[in-house]
Short mmCIF file of C-alpha atoms and ligand atoms in Angstrom, two decimals:
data_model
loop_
_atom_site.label_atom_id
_atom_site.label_comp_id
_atom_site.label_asym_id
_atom_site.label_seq_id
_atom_site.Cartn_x
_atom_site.Cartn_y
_atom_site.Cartn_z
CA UNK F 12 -3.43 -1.38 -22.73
CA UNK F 13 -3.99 -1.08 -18.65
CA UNK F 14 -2.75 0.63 -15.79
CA UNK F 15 -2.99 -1.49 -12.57
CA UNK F 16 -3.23 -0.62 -9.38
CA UNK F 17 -2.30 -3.47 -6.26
CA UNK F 18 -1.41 -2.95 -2.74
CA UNK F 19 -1.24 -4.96 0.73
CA UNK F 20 1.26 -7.46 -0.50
CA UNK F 21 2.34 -7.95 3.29
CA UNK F 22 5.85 -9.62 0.88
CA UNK F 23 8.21 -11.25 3.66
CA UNK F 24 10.37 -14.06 4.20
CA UNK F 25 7.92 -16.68 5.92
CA UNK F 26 5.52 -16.81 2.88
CA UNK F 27 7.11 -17.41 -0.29
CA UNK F 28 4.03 -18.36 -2.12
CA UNK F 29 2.51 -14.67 -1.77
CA UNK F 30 6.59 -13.79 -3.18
CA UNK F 31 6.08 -15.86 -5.84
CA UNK F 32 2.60 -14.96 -6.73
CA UNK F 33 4.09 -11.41 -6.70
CA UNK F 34 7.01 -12.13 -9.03
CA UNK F 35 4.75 -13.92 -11.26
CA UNK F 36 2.23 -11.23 -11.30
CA UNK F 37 5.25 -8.57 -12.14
CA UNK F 38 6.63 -10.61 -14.94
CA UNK F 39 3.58 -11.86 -16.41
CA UNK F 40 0.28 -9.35 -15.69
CA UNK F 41 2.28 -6.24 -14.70
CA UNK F 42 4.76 -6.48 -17.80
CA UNK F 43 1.51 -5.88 -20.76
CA UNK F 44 0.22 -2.66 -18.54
CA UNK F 45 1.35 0.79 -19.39
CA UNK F 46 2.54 1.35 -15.88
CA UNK F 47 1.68 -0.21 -12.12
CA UNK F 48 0.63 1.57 -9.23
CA UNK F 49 1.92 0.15 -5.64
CA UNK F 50 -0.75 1.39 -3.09
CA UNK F 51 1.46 0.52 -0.03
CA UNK F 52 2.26 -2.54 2.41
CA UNK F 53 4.59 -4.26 -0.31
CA UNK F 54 6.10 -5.42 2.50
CA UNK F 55 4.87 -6.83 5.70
CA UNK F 56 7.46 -4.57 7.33
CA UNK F 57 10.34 -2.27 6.23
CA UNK F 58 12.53 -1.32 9.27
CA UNK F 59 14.86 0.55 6.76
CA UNK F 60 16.92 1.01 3.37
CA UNK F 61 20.08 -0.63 4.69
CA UNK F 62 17.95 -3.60 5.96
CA UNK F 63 20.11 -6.57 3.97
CA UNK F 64 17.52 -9.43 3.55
CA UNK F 65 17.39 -11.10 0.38
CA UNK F 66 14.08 -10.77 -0.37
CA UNK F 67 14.31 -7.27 -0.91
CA UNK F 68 17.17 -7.61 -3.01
CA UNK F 69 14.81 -10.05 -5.16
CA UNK F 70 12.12 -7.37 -5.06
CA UNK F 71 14.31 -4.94 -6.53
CA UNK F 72 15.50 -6.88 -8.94
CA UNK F 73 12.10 -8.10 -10.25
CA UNK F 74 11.00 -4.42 -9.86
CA UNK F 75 13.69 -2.97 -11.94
CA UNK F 76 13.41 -5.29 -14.87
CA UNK F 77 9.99 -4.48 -15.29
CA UNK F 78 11.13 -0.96 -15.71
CA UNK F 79 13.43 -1.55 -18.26
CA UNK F 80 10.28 -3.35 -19.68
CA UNK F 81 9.20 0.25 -20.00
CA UNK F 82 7.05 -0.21 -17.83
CA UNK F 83 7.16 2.16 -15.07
CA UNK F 84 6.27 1.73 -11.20
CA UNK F 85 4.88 4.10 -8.75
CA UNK F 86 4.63 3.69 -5.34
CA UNK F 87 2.51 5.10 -2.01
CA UNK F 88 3.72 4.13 1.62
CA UNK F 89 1.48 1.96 3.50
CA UNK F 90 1.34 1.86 7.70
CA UNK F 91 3.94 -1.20 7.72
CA UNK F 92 6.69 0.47 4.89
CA UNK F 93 6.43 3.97 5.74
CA UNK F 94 10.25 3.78 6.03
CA UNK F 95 10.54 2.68 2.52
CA UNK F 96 12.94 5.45 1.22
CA UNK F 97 14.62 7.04 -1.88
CA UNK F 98 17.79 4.26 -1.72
CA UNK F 99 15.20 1.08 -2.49
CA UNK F 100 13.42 3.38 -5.09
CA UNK F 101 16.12 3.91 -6.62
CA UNK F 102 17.11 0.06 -6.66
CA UNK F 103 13.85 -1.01 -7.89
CA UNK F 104 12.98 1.77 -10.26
CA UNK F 105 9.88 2.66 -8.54
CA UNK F 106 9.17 6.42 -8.67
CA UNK F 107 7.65 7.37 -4.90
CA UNK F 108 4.14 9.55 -4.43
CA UNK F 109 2.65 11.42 -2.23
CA UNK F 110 0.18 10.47 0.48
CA UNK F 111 -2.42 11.45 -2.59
CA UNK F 112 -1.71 11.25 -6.07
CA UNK F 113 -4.48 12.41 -8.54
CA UNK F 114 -4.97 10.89 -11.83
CA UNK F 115 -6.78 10.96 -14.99
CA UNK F 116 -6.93 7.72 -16.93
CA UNK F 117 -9.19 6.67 -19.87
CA UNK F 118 -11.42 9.36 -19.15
CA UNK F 119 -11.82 8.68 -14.92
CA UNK F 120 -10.35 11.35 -12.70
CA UNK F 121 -9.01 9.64 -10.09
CA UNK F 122 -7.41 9.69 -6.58
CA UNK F 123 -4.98 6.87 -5.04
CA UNK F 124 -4.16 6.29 -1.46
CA UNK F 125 -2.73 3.71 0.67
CA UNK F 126 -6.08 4.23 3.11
CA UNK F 127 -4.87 4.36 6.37
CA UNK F 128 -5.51 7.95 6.90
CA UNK F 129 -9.27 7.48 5.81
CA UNK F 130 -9.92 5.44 9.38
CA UNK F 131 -10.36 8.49 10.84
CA UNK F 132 -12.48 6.86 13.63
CA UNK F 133 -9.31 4.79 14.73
CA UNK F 134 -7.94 7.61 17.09
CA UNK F 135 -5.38 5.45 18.96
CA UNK F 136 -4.20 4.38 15.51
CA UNK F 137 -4.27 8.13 14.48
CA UNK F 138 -2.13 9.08 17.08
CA UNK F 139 0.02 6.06 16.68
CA UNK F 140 1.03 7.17 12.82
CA UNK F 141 1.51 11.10 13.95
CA UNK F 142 4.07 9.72 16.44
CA UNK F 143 5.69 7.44 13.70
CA UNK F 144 5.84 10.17 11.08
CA UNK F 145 7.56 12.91 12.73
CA UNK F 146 10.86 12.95 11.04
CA UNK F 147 13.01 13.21 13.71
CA UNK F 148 11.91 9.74 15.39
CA UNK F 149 12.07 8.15 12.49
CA UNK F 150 15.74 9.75 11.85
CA UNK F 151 16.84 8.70 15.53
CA UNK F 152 14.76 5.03 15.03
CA UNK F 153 16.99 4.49 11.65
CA UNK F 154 20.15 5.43 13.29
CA UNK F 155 19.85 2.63 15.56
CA UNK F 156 21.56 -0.73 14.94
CA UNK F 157 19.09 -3.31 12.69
CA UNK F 158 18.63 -6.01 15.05
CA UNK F 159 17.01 -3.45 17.52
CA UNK F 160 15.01 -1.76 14.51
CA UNK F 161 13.91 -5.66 14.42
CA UNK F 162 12.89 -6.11 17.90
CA UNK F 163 10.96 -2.64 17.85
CA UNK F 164 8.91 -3.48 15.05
CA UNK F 165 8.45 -6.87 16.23
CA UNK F 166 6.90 -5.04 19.65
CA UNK F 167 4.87 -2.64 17.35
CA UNK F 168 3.58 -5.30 15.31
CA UNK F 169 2.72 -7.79 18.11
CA UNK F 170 1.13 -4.56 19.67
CA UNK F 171 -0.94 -3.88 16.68
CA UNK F 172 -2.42 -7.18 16.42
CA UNK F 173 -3.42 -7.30 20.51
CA UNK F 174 -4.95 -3.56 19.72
CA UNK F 175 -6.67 -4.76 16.49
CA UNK F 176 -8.55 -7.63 18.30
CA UNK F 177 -10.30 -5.59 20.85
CA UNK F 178 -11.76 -2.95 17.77
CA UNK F 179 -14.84 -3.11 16.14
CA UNK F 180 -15.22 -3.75 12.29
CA UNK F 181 -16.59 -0.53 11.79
CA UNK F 182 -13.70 1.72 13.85
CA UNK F 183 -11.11 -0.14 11.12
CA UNK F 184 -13.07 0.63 7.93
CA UNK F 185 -12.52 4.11 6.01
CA UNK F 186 -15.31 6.73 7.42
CA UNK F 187 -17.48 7.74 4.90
CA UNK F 188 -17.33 11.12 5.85
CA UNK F 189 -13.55 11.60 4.89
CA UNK F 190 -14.12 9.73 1.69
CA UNK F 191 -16.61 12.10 0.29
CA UNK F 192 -14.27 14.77 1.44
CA UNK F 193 -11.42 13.61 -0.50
CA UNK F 194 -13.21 12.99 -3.29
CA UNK F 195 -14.42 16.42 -3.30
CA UNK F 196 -11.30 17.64 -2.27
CA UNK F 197 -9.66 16.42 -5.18
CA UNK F 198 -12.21 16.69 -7.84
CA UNK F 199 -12.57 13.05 -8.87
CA UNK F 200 -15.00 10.67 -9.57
CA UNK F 201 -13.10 7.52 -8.79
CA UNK F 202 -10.59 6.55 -5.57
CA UNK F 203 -8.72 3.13 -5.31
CA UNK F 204 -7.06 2.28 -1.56
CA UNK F 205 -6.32 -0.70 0.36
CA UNK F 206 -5.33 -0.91 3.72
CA UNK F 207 -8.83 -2.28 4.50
CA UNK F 208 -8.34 -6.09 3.28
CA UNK F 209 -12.03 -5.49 1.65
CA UNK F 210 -12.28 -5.94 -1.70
CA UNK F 211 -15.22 -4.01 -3.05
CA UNK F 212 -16.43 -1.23 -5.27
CA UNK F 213 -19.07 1.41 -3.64
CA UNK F 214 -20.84 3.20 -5.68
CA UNK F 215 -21.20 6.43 -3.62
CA UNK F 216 -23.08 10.30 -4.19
CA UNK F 217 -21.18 13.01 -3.16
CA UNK F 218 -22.00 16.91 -3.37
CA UNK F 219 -20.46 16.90 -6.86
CA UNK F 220 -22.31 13.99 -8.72
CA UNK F 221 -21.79 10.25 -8.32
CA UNK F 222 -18.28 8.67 -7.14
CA UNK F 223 -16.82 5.24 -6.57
CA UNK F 224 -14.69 3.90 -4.33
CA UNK F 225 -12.55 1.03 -5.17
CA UNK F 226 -10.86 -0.99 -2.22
CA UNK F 227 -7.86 -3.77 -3.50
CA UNK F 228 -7.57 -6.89 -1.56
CA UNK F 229 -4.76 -8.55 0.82
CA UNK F 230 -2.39 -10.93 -1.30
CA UNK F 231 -3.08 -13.23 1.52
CA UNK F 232 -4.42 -16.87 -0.59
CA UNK F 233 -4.85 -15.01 -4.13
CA UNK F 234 -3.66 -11.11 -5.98
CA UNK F 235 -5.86 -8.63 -6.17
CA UNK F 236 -5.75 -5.55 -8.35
CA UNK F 237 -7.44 -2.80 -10.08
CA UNK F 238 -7.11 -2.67 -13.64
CA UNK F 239 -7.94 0.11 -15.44
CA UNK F 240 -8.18 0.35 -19.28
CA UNK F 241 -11.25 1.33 -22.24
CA UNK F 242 -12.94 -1.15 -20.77
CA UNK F 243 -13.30 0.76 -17.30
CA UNK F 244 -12.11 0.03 -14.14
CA UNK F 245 -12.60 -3.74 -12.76
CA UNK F 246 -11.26 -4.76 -9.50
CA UNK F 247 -9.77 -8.68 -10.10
CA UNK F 248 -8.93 -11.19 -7.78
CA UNK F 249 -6.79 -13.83 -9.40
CA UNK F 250 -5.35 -17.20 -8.92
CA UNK F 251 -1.17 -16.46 -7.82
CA UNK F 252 0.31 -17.84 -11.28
CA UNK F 253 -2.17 -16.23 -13.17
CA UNK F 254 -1.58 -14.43 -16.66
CA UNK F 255 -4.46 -12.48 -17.30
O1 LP5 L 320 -0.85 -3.20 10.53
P1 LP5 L 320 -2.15 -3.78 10.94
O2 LP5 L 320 -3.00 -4.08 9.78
O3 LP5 L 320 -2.02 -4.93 11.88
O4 LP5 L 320 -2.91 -2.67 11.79
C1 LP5 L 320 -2.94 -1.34 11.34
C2 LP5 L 320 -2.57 -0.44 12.50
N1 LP5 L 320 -1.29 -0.83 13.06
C3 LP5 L 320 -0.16 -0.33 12.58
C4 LP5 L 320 1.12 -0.73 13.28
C5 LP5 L 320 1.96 -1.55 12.33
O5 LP5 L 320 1.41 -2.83 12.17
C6 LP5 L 320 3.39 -1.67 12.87
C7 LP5 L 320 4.31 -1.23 11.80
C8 LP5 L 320 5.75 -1.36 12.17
C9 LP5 L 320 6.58 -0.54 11.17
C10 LP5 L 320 8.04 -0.71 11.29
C11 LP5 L 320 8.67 0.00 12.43
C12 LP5 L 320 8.76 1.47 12.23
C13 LP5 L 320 9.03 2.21 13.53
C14 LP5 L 320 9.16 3.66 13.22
C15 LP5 L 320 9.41 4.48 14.42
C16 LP5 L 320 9.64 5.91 14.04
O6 LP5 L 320 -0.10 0.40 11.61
C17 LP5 L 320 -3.63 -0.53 13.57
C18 LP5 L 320 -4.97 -0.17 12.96
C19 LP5 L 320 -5.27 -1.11 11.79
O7 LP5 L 320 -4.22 -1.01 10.84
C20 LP5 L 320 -6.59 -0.81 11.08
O8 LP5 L 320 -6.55 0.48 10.51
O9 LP5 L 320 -5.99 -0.28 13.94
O10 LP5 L 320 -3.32 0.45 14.57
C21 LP5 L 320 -2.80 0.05 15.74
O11 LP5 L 320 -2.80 -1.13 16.05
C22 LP5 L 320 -2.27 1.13 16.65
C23 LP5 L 320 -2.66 0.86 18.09
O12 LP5 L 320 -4.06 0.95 18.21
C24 LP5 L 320 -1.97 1.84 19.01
C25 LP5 L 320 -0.57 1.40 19.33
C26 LP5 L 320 0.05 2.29 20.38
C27 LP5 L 320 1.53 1.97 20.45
C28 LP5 L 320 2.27 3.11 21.12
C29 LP5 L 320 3.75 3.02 20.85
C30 LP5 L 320 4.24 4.26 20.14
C31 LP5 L 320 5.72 4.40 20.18
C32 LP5 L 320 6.30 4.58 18.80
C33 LP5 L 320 7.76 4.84 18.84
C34 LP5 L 320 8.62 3.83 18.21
#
């Protein structure tokens, strides 16, 4: 038996193969685990709850019957579905975390995250996501009608990728610093994040012993998750229509 970890789905309406590699994935991979882990950026966006689109009706769907599986779903908001809130949880099943969740699994202790708040060198992101999470913008930005929730995020997006092209590699990874501190932090051995789109595991020393870090790829072309069981913790990129 497994628990798996996945995140950075980026699910919306203008890719269906990544939805269907998803759905697959839930009724195939995700339905043998003992429970599934959703690190964040499900969906590409999430402007709010009431939002109607069908996908997200599927998604719900998919995500509930994989509950009644037994299997249950937890999930962390990423920088694109912060607004993700206790209505769609409640539709899908999934069970939201904190920012941090701490774990202990076959043995690891571990800590999950989404990521985002590890690229501490990012400042005008930094201060982009405090302005975003103070609760009374995003109360006034979800009382507004849906098609201009649309256009803002559209703006922010489009924003986001002009900004992302003119930063370095480095200022958009995790800084190491803030890793080790978390991991101490939290007393674990093990972390798994996304956000990054850099699939990898880093072996890494910190104060307390040795740590790793494990980072889950984009479902851009292929799924990627971390699957953790007595056989340890793998990070596996698979083929969308896989079983295994
Ligand atoms: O997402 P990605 O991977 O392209 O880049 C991220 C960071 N960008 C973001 C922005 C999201 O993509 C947009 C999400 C829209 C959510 C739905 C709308 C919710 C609105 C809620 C209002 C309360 O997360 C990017 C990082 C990158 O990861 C790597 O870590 O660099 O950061 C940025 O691009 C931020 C820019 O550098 C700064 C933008 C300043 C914009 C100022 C406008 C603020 C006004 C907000 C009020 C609505």
């Amino acid at each position: 038996m497994s628990t798996l970890f996945v995140g950075d789905i980026h699910l919306n309406e203008q890719e269906p193969a990544i939805t269907a590699g998803f759905l697959h994935f839930l009724r195939h991979q995700a339905a043998k685990a003992d429970a599934l882990y959703i690190l964040g950026d499900l969906f590409e966006v999430w402007i709010g709850d009431d939002d109607p689109a069908p996908l997200h009706q599927m998604i719900a769907g998919a995500l509930s019957e994989l509950n009644r599986k037994g299997v249950p779903c937890y999930f962390i908001h990423g920088n694109r579905d912060f607004l993700l809130g206790r209505r769609f949880a409640a539709a899908s099943g999934m069970t939201l975390l904190p920012e941090l969740q701490r774990l202990t699994l076959e043995g690891h202790r571990i800590v999950t995250l989404h990521g985002d708040t590890l690229c501490i060198d990012d400042d005008a992101y930094q201060r982009f996501r405090r302005r975003v999470h103070q609760k009374w913008l995003q109360r006034l930005f979800l009382a507004l009608p849906l098609t201009w929730r649309l256009r803002i995020a559209g703006k922010l997006r489009a924003n986001s990728s002009r900004a992302n092209s003119g930063k370095s590699a480095e200022i958009m990874d995790v800084n190491p610093g803030a890793v080790i501190r978390t991991l101490v932090a939290m007393e674990v051995d093990w972390m798994i994040h996304g956000h990054t789109h850099r699939p990898a595991v880093h072996r890494l020393v910190t104060p307390a012993g040795e740590a790793h870090r494990a980072v889950l790829g984009a479902w851009h072309h292929q799924g990627s998750m971390v699957r953790v069981s007595a056989d340890g913790i793998e990070l596996i990129e698979f083929p969308f229509g896989s079983t295994d």
